[in-house]
Coordinates of C-alpha atoms in Angstrom, one line a residue:
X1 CA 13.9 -4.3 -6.1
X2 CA 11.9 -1.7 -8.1
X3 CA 9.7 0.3 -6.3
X4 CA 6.8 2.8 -6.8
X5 CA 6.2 5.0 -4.4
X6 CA 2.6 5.9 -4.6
X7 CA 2.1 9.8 -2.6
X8 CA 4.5 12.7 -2.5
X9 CA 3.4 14.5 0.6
X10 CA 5.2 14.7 3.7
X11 CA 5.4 10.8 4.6
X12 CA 6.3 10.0 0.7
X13 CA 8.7 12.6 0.4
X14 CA 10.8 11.2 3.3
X15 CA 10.8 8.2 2.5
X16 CA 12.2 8.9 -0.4
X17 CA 15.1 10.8 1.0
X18 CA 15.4 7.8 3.8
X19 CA 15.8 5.9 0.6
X20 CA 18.3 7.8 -1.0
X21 CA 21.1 7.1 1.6
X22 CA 20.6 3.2 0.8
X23 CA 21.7 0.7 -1.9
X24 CA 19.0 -2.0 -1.9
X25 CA 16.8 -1.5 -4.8
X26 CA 17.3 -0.6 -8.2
X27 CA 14.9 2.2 -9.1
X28 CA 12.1 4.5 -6.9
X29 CA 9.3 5.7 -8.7
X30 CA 8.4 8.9 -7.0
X31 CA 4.7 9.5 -7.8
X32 CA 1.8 11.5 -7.1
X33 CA -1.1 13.2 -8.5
X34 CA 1.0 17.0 -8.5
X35 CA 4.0 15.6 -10.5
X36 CA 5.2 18.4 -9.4
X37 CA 6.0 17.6 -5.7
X38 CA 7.5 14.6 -7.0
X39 CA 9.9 16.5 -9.2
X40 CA 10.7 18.5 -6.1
X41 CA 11.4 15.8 -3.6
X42 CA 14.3 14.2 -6.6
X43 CA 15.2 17.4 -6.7
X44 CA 16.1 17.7 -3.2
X45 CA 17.6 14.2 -3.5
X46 CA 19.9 15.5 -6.5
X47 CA 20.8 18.4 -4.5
X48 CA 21.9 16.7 -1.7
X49 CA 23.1 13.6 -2.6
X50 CA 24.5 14.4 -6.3
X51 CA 22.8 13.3 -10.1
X52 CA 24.6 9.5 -9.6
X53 CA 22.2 8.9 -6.5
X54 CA 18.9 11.0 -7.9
X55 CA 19.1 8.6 -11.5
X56 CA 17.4 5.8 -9.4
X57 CA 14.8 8.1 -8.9
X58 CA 11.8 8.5 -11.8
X59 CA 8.9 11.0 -11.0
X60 CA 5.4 10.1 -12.3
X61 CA 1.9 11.3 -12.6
X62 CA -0.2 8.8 -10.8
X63 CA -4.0 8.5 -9.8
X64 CA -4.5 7.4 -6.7
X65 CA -8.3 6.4 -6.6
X66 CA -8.0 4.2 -10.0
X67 CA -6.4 1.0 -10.2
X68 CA -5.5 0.7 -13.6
X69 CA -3.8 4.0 -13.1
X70 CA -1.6 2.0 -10.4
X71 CA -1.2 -1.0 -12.0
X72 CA -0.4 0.5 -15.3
X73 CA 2.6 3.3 -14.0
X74 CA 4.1 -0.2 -11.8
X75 CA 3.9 -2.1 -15.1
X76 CA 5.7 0.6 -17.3
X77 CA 8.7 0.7 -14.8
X78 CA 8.9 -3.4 -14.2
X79 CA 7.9 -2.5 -10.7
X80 CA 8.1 -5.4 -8.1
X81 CA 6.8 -3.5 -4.6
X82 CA 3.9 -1.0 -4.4
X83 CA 4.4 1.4 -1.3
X84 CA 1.5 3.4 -0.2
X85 CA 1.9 6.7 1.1
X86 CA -1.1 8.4 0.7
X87 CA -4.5 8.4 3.0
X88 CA -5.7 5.7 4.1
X89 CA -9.0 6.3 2.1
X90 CA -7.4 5.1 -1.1
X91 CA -5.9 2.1 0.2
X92 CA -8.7 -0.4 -1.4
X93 CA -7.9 1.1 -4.9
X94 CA -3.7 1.4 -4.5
X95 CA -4.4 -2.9 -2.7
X96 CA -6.3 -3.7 -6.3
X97 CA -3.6 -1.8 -8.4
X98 CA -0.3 -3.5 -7.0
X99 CA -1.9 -7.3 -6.9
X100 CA -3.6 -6.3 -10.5
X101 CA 0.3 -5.5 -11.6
X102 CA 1.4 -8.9 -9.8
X103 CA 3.5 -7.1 -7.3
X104 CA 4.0 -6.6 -3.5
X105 CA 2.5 -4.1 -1.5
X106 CA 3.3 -2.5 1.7
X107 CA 1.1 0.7 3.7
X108 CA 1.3 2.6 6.9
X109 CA -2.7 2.7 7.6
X110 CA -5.1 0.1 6.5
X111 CA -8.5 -0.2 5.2
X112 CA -11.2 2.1 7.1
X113 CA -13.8 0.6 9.4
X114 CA -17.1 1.0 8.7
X115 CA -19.4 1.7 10.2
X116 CA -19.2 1.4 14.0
X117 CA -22.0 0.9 16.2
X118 CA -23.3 3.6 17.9
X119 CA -23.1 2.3 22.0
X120 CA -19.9 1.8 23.6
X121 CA -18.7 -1.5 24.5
X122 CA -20.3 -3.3 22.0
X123 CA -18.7 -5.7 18.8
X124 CA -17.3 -3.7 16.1
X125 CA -18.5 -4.4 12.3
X126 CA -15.8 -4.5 9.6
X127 CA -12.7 -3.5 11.3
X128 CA -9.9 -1.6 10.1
X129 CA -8.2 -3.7 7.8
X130 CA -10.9 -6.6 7.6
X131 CA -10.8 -5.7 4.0
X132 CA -7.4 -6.2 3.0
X133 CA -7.8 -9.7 4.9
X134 CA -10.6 -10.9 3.3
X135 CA -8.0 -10.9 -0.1
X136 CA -5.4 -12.6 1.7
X137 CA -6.0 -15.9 -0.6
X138 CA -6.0 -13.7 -3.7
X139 CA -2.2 -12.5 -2.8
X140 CA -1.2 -16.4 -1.7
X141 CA -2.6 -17.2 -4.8
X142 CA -0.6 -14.8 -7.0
X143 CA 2.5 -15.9 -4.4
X144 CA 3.1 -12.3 -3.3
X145 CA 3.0 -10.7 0.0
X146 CA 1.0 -7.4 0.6
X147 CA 2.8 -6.2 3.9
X148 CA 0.2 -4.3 5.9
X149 CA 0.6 -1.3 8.9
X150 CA 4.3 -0.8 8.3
X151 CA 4.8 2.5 9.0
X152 CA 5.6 4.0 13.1
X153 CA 2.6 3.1 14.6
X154 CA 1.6 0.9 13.1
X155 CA 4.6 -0.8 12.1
X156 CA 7.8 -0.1 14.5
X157 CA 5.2 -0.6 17.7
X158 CA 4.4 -4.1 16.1
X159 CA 7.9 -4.9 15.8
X160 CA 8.3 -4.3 19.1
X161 CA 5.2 -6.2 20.7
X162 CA 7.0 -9.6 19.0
X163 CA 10.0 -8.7 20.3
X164 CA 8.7 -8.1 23.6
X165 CA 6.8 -11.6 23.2
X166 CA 10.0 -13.2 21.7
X167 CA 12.2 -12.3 24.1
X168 CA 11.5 -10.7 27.3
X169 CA 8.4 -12.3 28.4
X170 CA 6.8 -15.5 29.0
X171 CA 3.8 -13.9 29.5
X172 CA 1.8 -10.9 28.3
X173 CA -0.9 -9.4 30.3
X174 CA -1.3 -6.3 27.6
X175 CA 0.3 -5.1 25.2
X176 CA -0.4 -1.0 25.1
X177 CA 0.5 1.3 22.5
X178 CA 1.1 4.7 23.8
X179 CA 1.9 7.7 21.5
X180 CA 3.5 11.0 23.0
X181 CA 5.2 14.3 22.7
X182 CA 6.0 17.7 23.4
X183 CA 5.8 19.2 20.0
X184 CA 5.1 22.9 19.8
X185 CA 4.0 24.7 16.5
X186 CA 4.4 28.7 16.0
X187 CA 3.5 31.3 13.9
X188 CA 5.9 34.1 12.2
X189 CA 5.3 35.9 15.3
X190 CA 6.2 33.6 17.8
X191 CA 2.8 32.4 19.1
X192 CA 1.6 28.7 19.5
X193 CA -0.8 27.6 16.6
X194 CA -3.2 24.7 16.2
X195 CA -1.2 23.2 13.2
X196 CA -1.5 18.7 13.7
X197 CA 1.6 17.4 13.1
X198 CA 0.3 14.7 11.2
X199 CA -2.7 14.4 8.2
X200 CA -5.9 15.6 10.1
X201 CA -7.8 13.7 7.5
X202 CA -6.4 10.5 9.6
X203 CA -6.7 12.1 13.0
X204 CA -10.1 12.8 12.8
X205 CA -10.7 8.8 11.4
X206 CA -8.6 7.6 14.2
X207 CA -9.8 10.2 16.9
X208 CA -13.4 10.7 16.8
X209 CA -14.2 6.6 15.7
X210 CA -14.7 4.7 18.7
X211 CA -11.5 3.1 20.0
X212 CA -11.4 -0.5 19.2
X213 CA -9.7 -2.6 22.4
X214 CA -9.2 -6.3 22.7
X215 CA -9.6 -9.0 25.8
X216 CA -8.9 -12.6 25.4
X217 CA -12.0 -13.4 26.9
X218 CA -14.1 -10.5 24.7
X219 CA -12.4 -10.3 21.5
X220 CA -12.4 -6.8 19.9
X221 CA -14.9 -4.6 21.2
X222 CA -15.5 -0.8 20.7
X223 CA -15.4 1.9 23.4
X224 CA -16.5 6.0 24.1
X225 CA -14.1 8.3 21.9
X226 CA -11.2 9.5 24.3
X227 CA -12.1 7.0 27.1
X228 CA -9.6 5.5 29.9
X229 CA -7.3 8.5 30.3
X230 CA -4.4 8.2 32.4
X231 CA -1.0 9.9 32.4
X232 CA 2.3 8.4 31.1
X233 CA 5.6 9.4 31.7
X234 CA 7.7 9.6 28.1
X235 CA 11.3 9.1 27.7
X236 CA 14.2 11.5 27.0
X237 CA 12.7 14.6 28.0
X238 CA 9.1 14.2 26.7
X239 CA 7.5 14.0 30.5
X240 CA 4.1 13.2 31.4
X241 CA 1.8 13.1 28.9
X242 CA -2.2 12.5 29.2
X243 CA -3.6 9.1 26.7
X244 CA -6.6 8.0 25.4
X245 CA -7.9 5.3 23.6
X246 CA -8.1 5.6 20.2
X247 CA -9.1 3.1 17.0
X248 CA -5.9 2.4 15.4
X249 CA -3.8 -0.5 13.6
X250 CA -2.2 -2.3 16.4
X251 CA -4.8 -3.1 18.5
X252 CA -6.6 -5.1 15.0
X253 CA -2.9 -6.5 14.4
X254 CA -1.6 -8.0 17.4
X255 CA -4.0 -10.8 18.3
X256 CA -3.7 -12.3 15.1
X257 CA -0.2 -13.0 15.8
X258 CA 0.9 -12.4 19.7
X259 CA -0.1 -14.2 22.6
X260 CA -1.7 -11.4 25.2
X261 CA -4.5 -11.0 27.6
X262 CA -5.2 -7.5 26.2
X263 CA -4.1 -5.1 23.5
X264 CA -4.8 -1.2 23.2
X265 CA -3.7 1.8 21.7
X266 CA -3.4 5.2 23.4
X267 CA -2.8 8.7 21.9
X268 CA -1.4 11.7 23.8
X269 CA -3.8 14.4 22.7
X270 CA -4.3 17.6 25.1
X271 CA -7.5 19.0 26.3
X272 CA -7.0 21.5 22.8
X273 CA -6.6 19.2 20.4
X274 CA -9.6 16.8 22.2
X275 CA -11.5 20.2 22.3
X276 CA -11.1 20.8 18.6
X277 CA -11.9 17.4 17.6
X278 CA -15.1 17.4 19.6
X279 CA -16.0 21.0 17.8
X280 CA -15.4 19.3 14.5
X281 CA -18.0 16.4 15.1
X282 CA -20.3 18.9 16.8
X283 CA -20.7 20.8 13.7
X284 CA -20.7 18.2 10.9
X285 CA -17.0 18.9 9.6
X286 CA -15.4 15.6 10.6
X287 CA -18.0 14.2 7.7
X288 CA -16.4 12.5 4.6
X289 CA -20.0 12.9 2.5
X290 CA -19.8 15.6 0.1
X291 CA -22.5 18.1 0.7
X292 CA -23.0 20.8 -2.6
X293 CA -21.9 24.3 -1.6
X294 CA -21.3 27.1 -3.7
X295 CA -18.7 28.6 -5.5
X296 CA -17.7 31.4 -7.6
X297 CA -17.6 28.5 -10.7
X298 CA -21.1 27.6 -9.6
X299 CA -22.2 24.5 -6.7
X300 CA -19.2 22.1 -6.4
X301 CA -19.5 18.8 -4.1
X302 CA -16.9 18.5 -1.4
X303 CA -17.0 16.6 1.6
X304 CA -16.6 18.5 4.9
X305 CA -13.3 17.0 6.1
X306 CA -11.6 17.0 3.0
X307 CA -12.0 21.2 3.7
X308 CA -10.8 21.1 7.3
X309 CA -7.4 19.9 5.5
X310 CA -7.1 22.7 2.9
X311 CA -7.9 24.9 6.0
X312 CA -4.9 23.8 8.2
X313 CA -1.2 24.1 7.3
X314 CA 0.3 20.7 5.5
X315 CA 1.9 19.0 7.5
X316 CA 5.0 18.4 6.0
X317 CA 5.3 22.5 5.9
X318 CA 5.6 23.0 9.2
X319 CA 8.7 21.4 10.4
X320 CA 10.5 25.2 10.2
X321 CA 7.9 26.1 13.1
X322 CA 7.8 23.3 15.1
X323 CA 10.1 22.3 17.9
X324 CA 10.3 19.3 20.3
X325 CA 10.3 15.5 19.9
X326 CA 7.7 12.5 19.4
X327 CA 7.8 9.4 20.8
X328 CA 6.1 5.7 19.8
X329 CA 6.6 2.8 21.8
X330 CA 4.6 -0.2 23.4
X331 CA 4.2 -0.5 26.8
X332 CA 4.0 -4.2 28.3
X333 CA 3.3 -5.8 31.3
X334 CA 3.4 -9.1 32.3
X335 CA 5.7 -12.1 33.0
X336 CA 9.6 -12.2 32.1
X337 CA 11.2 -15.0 31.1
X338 CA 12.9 -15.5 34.6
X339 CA 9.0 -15.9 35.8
X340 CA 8.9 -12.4 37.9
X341 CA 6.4 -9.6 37.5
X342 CA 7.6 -7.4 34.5
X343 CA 7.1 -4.0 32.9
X344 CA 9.1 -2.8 30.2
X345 CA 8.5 0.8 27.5
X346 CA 10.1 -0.3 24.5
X347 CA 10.4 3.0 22.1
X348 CA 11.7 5.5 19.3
X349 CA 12.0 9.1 19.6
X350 CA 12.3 11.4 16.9
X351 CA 13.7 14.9 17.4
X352 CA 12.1 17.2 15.0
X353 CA 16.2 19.5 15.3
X354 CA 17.7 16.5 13.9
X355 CA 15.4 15.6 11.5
X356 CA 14.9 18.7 9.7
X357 CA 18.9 19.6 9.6
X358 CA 19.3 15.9 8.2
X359 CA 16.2 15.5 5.6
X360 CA 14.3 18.7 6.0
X361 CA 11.6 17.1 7.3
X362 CA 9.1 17.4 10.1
X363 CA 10.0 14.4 13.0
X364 CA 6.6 12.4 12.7
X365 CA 5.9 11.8 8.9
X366 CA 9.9 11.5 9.3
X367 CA 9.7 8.8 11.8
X368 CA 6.7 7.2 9.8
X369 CA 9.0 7.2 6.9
X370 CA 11.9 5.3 8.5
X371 CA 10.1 1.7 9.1
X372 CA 9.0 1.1 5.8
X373 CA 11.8 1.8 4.0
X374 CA 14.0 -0.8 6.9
X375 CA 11.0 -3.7 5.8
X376 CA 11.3 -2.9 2.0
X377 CA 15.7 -3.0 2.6
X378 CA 15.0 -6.8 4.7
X379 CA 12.5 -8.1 1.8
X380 CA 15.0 -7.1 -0.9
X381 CA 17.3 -8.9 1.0
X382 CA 15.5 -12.1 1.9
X383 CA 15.6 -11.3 5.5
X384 CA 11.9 -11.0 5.6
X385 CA 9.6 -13.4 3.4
X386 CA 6.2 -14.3 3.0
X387 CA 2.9 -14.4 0.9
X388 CA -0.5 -13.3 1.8
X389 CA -1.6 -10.1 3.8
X390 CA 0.4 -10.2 6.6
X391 CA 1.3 -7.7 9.5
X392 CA 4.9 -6.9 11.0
X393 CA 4.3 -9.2 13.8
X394 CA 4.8 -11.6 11.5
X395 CA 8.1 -11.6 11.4
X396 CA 11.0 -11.8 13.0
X397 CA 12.0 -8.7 15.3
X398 CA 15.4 -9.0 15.9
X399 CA 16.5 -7.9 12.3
X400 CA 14.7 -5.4 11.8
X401 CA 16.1 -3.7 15.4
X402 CA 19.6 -4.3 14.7
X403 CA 19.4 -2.8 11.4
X404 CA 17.4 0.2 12.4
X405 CA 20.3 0.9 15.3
X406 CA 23.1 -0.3 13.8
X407 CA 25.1 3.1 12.6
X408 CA 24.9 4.0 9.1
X409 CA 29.0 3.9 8.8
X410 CA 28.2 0.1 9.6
X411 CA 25.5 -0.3 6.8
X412 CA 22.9 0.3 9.2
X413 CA 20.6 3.3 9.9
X414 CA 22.0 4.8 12.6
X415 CA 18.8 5.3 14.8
X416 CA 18.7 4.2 18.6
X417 CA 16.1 2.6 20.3
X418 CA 15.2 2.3 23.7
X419 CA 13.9 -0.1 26.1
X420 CA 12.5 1.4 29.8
X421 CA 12.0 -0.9 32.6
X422 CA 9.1 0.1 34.9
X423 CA 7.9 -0.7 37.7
X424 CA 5.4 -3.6 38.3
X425 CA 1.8 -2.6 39.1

C-alpha cells in the first residue's frame, strides 16, 4: 500500500506518527500546502523512531482545492489510497483527485450540506455526504472503494453501531451517538481559555446547522440547533456531561446500513462554548462568504469563519495546555439477543497525558487519527474489501475491534475499548 496523506495539521500529523509504529504499507506521502509542517511531522517521526522508519515517509507540496494538483502528487509516487485530512470543505476536490488518479480514498468528515431549510422539523435538502453518493457508480465503475467517515466520530462510533447490531441486539430502538469530556485548556498563567479542541471551522458547520435526526417512520429530518438536551453520564472519570443534537456523519450513515427505529448524534458542549457559537451566528462570523475588508496591502476578500480560525489557537498547539480526557461512543437501546430489554455505551477514551507523552499530540485529533490508520492496515491486508462509496458500517466490526485492542507487543494497537451496560428505560 502507498499512501498519500493529504493535510499536515493536527489530525494528519498523527496519523502519521500512528503510522509510523506499523508495517503495512510501503510509502506515506506526507503532504500539505506548508511543506513545511510536513517536513516537521517526518522529522518528528525520524527523531523518534530512527532514519530506517522515517525513509517510508516523502513530504510534498500539495493543493488541496485542485484536483489535478491531487491526482498528479498520487501519480508521481504510484499512490494506491488517498487519505483526507484536511476540512471537510475540500472534500469534493481531494474525492475528484484520488478517483481521477484511479485510487482509493478514505475521509473523516464528508461532503457539506447545503442548504438547510430554515424551520425545524422539516426534510433536509442535500445532506452531508449526498455528494460523494451520487458518484458511487463512478468508483464501482473504476473498481475502487472510496471509504467515507472513517475517522472517531464518524468512523469508530459506526464501527460500533454494527457491532452492536451484529452482536448484542436483535433489535435496535436507537442508535445515539454521544460525544463527551472534561477537557480543560489554560493559559501561561494558569487561567481557563476558550481554545476548541478540535478545528472550529468544523464546529461551527456541525454546531450551528440544524441537527439532522432519523425515524423509521420519518426518514431524516432537520431539527432547532442545540435542541433535546439531556445529561449523560461518561465513563472513566468523565461524569455527567450535558448533549445536544447536532448535524453530523453518523446519523446520514447508519440507516443506509443498520436496522434501527432511530439514529442521532449528540455533542457535549457547555453553556460557554453554546454561548460563543450563538455570538458567532449573531454577528455574521460563522459565514463562509467572503466579504472585502481592508488591509494594509489594500481590500482582500476573506470569508468570516475562515478569520475566527486564524483568531483561535490551532488546535494541534494546544495539547501542552490542555488536560483531561475525551470520550466517543454510541449509546444503544433496544432488544438483546436473549429477547430482554437492553442498554448498552459502547466507547473509546482518550487521555490527552498519554497521548501527548506517546505522540505529542492533543487526545482528540489523536483519537481521530487512530481509526483511519486501523481501516487503511485491514484494506492492505484484505481484511476489509469493497468498491463504491461505502461507510464503516459496511463492514465487518469484529476485526477492526480486536485489532484496535489487541496490544501492540501482539501486532495490535494496544488501545482498550469499553462496553457499559445501562439500565433499561
Amino acid at each position: 500500500m502507498r499512501i498519500l496523506l493529504v493535510g499536515a495539521g493536527g489530525v494528519g500529523d498523527a496519523i502519521a506518527k500512528i503510522a509510523a509504529r506499523r508495517d503495512f504499507f510501503e510509502l506515506l506521502v506526507v503532504s500539505d500546502y506548508d511543506q513545511s509542517r510536513a517536513e516537521r511531522t517526518i522529522a518528528w517521526i525520524a527523531n523518534k523512531h530512527g532514519a530506517e522508519v522515517a525513509a517510508r515517509f516523502v513530504a510534498a507540496h500539495v493543493d488541496a482545492s485542485d484536483p489535478d494538483s491531487v491526482a498528479a502528487l498520487a501519480g508521481e509516487h504510484g499512490v494506491t489510497h488517498v487519505m483526507n485530512a484536511v476540512e471537510p470543505k475540500f472534500v469534493p476536490t481531494i474525492f475528484a483527485g484520488a478517483l481521477a488518479a484511479g485510487a482509493g480514498y478514505l475521509d473523516m468528515a464528508m461532503s457539506l450540506s447545503e442548504p438547510h431549510p430554515e424551520e425545524p422539523y422539516s426534510q433536509t435538502h442535500v445532506k452531508l455526504g449526498d455528494d460523494q453518493f451520487a458518484q458511487s457508480p463512478d468508483w464501482e465503475k473504476a473498481g475502487q472503494l472510496a471509504l467515507v467517515g472513517m475517522g472517531v466520530e464518524p468512523g469508530l462510533s459506526d464501527v460500533f453501531a454494527r457491532y452492536a447490531s451484529d452482536e448484542l441486539f436483535s433489535e435496535i430502538d436507537e442508535l445515539g451517538t454521544r460525544d463527551g469530556a472534561n477537557l480543560v485548556v489554560r493559559d501561561e498563567a494558569g487561567n481557563e481559555i476558550f481554545a476548541p479542541s478540535f478545528s472550529i471551522w468544523t464546529t461551527i458547520e456541525e454546531c450551528l446547522n440544524p441537527p439532522v435526526v432519523w425515524e423509521k417512520d420519518a426518514g431524516w429530518f432537520t431539527t432547532a440547533p442545540f435542541s433535546e438536551p439531556e445529561v449523560f453520564e461518561f465513563p472513566e472519570g468523565i461524569g455527567p456531561v450535558e448533549c445536544v443534537n447536532v448535524e453530523h456523519e453518523e446519523v446520514l450513515l447508519m440507516p443506509r446500513w443498520l436496522d434501527a427505529k432511530r439514529v442521532t448524534f449528540k455533542y457535549g458542549l457547555g453553556d460557554e462554548f453554546i454561548g460563543v457559537l450563538k455570538t458567532l451566528h449573531l454577528l455574521g462570523l460563522d459565514s463562509t462568504t467572503p466579504l472585502t475588508v481592508r488591509s494594509a496591502d489594500g481590500p482582500v476578500s476573506v470569508a468570516p469563519r475562515d478569520v475566527v480560525a486564524a483568531a483561535l489557537p490551532d488546535p494541534a498547539s494546544i495539547g501542552p495546555r490542555m488536560t483531561g480526557k475525551t470520550c466517543a461512543g454510541v449509546f444503544v437501546t433496544g432488544t438483546g439477543k436473549d429477547g430482554a430489554p437492553r442498554a448498552v455505551y459502547l466507547y473509546h477514551v482518550s487521555d490527552n497525558e498519554w497521548t501527548m507523552a506517546e505522540y505529542e499530540a492533543q487526545c482528540v485529533v489523536w483519537q481521530t487519527a487512530l481509526n483511519p490508520v486501523i481501516a487503511l492496515e485491514l484494506l492492505a491486508r484484505g481484511v476489509w474489501s469493497g468498491v463504491g462509496v461505502l461507510g464503516p458500517e459496511a463492514f465487518p466490526a469484529a476485526p477492526f475491534l480486536e485489532l484496535m485492542a489487541k496490544p501492540e507487543a501482539e501486532g495490535g494497537y494496544g488501545q482498550a475499548w469499553g462496553l457499559e451496560e445501562r439500565t433499561p428505560v
